PDB file of C-alpha atoms in Angstrom:
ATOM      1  CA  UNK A   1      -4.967  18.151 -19.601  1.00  0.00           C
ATOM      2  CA  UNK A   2      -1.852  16.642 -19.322  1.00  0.00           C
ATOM      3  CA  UNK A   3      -1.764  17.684 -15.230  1.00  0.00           C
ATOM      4  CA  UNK A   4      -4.878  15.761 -14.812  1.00  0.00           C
ATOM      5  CA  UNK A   5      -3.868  12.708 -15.891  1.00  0.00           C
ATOM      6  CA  UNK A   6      -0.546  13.020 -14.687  1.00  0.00           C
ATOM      7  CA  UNK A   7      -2.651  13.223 -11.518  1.00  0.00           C
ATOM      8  CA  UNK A   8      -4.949   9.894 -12.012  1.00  0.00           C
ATOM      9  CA  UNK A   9      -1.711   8.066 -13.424  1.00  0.00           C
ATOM     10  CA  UNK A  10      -0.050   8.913 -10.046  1.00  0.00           C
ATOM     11  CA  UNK A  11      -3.378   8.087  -7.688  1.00  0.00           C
ATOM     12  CA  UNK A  12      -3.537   4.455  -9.371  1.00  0.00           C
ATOM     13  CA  UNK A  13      -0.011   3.655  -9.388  1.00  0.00           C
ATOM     14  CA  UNK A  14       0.147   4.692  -5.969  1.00  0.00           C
ATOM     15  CA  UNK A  15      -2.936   3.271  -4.503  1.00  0.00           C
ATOM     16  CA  UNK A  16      -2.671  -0.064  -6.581  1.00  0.00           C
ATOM     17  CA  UNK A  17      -1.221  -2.310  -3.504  1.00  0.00           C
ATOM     18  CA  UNK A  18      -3.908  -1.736  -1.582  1.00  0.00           C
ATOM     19  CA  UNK A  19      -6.078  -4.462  -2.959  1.00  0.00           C
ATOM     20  CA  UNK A  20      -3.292  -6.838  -2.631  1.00  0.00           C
ATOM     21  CA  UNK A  21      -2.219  -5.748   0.687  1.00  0.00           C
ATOM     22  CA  UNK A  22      -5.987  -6.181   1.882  1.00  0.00           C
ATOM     23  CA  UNK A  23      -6.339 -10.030   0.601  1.00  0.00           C
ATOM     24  CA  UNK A  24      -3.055 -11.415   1.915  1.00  0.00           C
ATOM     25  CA  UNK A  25      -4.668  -9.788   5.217  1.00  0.00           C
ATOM     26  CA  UNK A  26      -8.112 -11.339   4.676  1.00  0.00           C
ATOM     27  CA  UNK A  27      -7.044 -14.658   3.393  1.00  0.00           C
ATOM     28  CA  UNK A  28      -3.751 -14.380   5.295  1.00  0.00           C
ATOM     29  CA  UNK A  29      -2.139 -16.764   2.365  1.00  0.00           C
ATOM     30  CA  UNK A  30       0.577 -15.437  -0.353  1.00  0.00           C
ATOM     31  CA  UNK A  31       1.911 -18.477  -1.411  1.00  0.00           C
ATOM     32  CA  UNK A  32       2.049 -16.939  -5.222  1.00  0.00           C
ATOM     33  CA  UNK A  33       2.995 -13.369  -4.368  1.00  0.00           C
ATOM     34  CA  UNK A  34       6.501 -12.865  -5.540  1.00  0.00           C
ATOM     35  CA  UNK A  35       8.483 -11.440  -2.683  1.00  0.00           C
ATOM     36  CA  UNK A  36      11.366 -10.172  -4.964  1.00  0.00           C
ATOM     37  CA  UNK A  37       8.604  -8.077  -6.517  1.00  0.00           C
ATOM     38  CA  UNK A  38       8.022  -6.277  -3.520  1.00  0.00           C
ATOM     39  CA  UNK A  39      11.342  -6.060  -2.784  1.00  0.00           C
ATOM     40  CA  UNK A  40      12.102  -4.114  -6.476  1.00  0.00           C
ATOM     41  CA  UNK A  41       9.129  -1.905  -6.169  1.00  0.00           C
ATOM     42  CA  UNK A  42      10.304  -0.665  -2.725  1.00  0.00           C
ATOM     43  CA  UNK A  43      13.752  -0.627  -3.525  1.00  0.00           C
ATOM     44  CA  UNK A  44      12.524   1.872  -6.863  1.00  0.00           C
ATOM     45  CA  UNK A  45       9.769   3.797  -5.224  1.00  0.00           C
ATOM     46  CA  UNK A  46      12.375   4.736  -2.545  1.00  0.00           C
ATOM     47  CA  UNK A  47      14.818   5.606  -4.573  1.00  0.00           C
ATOM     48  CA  UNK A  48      12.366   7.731  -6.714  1.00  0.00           C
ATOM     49  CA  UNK A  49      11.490   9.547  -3.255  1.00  0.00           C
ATOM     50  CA  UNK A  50      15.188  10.072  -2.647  1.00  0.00           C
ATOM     51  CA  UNK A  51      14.765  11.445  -6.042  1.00  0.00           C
ATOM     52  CA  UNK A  52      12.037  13.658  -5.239  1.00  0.00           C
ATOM     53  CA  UNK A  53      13.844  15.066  -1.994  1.00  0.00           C
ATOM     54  CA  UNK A  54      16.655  15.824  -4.334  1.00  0.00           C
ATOM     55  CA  UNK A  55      14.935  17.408  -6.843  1.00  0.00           C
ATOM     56  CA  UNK A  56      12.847  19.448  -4.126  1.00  0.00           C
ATOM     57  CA  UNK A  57       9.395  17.868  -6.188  1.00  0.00           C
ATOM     58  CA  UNK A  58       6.408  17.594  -3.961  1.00  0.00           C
ATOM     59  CA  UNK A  59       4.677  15.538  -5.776  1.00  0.00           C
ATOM     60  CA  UNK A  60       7.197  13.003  -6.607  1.00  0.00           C
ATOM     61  CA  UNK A  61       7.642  12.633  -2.600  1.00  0.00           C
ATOM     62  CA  UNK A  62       4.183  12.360  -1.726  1.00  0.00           C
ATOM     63  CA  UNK A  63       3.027   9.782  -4.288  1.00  0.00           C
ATOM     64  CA  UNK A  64       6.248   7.744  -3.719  1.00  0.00           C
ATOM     65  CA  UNK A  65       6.658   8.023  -0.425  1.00  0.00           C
ATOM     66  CA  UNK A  66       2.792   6.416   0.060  1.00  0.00           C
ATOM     67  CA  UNK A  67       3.888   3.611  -2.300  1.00  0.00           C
ATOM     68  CA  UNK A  68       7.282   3.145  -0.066  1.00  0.00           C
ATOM     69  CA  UNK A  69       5.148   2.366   2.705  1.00  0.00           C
ATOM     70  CA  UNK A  70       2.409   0.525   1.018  1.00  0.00           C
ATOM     71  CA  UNK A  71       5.042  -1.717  -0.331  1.00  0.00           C
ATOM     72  CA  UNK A  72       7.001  -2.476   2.644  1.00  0.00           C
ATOM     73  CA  UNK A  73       3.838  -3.284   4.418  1.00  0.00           C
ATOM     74  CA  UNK A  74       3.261  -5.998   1.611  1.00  0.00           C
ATOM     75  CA  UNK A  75       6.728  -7.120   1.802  1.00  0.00           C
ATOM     76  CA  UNK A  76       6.480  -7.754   5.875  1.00  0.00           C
ATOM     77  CA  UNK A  77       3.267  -9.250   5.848  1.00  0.00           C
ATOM     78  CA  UNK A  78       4.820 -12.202   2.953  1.00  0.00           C
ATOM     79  CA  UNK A  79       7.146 -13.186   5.856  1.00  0.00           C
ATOM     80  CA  UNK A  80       5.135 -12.856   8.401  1.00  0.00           C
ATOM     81  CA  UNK A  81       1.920 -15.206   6.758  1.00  0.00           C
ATOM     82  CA  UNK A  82       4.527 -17.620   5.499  1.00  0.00           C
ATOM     83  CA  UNK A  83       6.023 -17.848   8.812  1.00  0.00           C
ATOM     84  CA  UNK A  84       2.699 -18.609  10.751  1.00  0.00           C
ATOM     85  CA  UNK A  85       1.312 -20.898   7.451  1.00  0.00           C
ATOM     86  CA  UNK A  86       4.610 -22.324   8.563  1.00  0.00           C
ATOM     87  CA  UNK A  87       4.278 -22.965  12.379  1.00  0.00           C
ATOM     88  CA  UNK A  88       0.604 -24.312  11.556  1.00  0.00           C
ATOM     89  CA  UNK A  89       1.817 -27.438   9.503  1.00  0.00           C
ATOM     90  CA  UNK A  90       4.195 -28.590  11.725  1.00  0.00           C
TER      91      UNK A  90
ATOM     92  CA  UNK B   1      23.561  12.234  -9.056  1.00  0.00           C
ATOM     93  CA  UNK B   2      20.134  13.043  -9.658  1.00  0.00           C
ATOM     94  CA  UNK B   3      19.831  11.432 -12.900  1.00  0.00           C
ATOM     95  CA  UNK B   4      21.884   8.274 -11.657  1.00  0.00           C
ATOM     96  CA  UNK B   5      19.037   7.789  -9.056  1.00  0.00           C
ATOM     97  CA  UNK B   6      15.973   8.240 -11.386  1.00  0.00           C
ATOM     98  CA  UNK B   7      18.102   6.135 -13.545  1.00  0.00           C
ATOM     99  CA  UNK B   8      17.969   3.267 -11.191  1.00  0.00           C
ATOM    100  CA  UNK B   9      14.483   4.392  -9.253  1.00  0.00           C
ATOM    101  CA  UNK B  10      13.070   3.822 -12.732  1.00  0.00           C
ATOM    102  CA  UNK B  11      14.963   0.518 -13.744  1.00  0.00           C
ATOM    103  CA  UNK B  12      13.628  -0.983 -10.145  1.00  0.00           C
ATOM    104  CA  UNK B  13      10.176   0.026 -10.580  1.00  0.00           C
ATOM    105  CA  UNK B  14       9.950  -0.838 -14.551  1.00  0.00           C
ATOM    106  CA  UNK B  15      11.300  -4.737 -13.978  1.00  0.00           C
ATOM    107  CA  UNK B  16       9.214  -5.032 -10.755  1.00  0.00           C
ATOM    108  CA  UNK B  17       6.497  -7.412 -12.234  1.00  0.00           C
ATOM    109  CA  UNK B  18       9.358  -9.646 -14.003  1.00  0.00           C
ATOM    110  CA  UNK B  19       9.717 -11.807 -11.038  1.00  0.00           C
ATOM    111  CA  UNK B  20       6.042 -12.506 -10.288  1.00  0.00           C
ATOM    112  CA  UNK B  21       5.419 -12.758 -13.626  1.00  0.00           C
ATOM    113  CA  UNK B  22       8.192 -15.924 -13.291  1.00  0.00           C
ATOM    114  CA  UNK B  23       6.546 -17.269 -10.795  1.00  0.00           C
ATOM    115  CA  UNK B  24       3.242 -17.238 -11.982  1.00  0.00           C
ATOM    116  CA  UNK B  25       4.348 -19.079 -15.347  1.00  0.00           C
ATOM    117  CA  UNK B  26       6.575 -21.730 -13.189  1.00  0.00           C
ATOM    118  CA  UNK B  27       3.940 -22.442 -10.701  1.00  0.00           C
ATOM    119  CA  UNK B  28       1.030 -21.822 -12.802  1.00  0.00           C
ATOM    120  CA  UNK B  29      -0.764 -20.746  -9.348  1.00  0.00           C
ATOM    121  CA  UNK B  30      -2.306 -17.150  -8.702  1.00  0.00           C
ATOM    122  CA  UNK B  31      -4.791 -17.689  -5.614  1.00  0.00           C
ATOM    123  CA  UNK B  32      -3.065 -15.361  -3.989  1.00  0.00           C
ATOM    124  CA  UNK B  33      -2.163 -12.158  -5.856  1.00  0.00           C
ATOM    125  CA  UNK B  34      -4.704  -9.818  -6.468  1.00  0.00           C
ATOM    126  CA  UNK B  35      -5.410  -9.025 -10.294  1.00  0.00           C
ATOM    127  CA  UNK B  36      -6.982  -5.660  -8.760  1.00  0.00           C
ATOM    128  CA  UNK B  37      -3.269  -4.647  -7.702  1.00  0.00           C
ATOM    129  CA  UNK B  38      -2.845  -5.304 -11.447  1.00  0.00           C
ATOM    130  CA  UNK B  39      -5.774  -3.735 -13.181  1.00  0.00           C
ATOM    131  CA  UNK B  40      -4.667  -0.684 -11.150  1.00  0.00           C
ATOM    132  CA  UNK B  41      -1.138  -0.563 -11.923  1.00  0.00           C
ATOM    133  CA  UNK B  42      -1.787  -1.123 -15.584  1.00  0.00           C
ATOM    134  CA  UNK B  43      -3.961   1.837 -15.576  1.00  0.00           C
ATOM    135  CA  UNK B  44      -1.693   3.751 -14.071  1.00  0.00           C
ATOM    136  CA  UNK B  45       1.138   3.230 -15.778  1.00  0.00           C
ATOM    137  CA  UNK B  46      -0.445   3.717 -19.121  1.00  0.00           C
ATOM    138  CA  UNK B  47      -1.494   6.853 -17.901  1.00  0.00           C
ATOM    139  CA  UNK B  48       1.902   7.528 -17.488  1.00  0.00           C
ATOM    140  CA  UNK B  49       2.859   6.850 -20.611  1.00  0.00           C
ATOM    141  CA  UNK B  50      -0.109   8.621 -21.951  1.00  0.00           C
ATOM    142  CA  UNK B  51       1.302  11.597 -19.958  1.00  0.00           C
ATOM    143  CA  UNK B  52       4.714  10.872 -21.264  1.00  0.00           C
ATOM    144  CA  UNK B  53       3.444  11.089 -24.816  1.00  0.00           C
ATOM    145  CA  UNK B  54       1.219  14.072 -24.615  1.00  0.00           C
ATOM    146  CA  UNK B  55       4.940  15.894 -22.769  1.00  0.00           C
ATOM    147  CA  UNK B  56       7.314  14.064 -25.683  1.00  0.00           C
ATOM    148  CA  UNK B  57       9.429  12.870 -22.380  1.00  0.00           C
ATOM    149  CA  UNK B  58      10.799  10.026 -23.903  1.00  0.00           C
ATOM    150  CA  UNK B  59      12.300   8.149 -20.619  1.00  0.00           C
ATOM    151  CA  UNK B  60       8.886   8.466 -19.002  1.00  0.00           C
ATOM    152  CA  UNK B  61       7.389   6.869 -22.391  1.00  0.00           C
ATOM    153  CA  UNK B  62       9.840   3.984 -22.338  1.00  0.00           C
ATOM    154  CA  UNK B  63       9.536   2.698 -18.945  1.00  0.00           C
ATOM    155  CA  UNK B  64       5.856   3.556 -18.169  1.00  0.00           C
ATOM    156  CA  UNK B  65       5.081   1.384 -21.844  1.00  0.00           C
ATOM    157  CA  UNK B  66       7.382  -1.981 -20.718  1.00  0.00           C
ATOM    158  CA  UNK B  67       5.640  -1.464 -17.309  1.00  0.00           C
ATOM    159  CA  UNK B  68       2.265  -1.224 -19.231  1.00  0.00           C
ATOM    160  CA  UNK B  69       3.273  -4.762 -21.285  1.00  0.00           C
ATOM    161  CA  UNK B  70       4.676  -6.148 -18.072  1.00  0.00           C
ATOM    162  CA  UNK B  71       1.539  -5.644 -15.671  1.00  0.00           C
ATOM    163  CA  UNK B  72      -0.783  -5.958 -18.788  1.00  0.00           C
ATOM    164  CA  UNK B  73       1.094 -10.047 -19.314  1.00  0.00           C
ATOM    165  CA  UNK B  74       0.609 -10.302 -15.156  1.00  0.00           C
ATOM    166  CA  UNK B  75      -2.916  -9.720 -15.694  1.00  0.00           C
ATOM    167  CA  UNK B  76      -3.736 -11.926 -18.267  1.00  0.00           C
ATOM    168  CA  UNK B  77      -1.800 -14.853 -16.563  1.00  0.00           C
ATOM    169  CA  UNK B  78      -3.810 -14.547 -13.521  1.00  0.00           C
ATOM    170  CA  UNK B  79      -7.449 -14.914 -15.467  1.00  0.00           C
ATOM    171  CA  UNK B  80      -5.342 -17.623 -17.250  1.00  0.00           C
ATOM    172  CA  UNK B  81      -4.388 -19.939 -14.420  1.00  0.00           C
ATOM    173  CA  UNK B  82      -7.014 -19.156 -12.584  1.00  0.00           C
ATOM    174  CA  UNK B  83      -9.260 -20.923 -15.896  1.00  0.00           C
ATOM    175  CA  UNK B  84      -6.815 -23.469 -15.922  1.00  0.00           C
ATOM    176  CA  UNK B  85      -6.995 -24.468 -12.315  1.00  0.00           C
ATOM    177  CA  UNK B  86     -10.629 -24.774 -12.346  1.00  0.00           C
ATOM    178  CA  UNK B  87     -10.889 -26.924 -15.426  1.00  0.00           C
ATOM    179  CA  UNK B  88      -8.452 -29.053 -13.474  1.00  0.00           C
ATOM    180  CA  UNK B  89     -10.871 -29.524 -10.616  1.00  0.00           C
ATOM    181  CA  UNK B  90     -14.091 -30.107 -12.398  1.00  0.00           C
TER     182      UNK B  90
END
């Protein structure tokens, strides 16, 4: 019991940028995304898959080495919307 | 060294939400962030601390809960503002 929702706890904390990584893409705005939170949640999630490496955990890398990535992505594409939202007003 | 990273992989990951939840509040705009991102995390972490509860692993129960509170306030901000903002233009 406790593996399986260890296992659903870990699928929606991983997964759970997606959404927001897929509207800054559609709308191409993030105006009110914080970038500092991305920033923490990559800096943690990659330091919990350094963790994982360390602690030779599979599942600790996996799940946290998804979110590393999901999170960066969201991190880049702040600058890179706010730099063309940018270059459009000018 | 292990325990020094989880330490701070955990500390990153649990405060994540405090700066967006600070800009939400001093802006009072949410157009952009995606209260999906934040249904899902909240699910997941409570599930975590569900997980935490059911295995008496009492760091996993204190940061998974303040994440829980944290994403649950995000959540409730953006429905919020979001009311707020439409009154406004009416």
């Amino acid at each position: 019991m406790e593996e399986i929702i260890g296992i659903f706890a870990g699928i929606f904390t991983t997964i759970a940028a997606v959404p927001q990584i897929y509207r800054a893409w559609r709308t191409k705005k993030v105006d009110d995304v914080s970038p500092k939170m991305f920033f923490t949640l990559t800096l943690g999630v990659l330091l919990w898959t350094v963790y994982g490496v360390m602690k030779k955990d599979v599942p600790i890398i996996v799940t946290n080495g998804i979110s590393t990535l999901l999170n960066i992505t969201m991190f880049m594409l702040i600058f890179k919307y706010r730099e063309q939202n940018k270059s459009q007003t000018q």
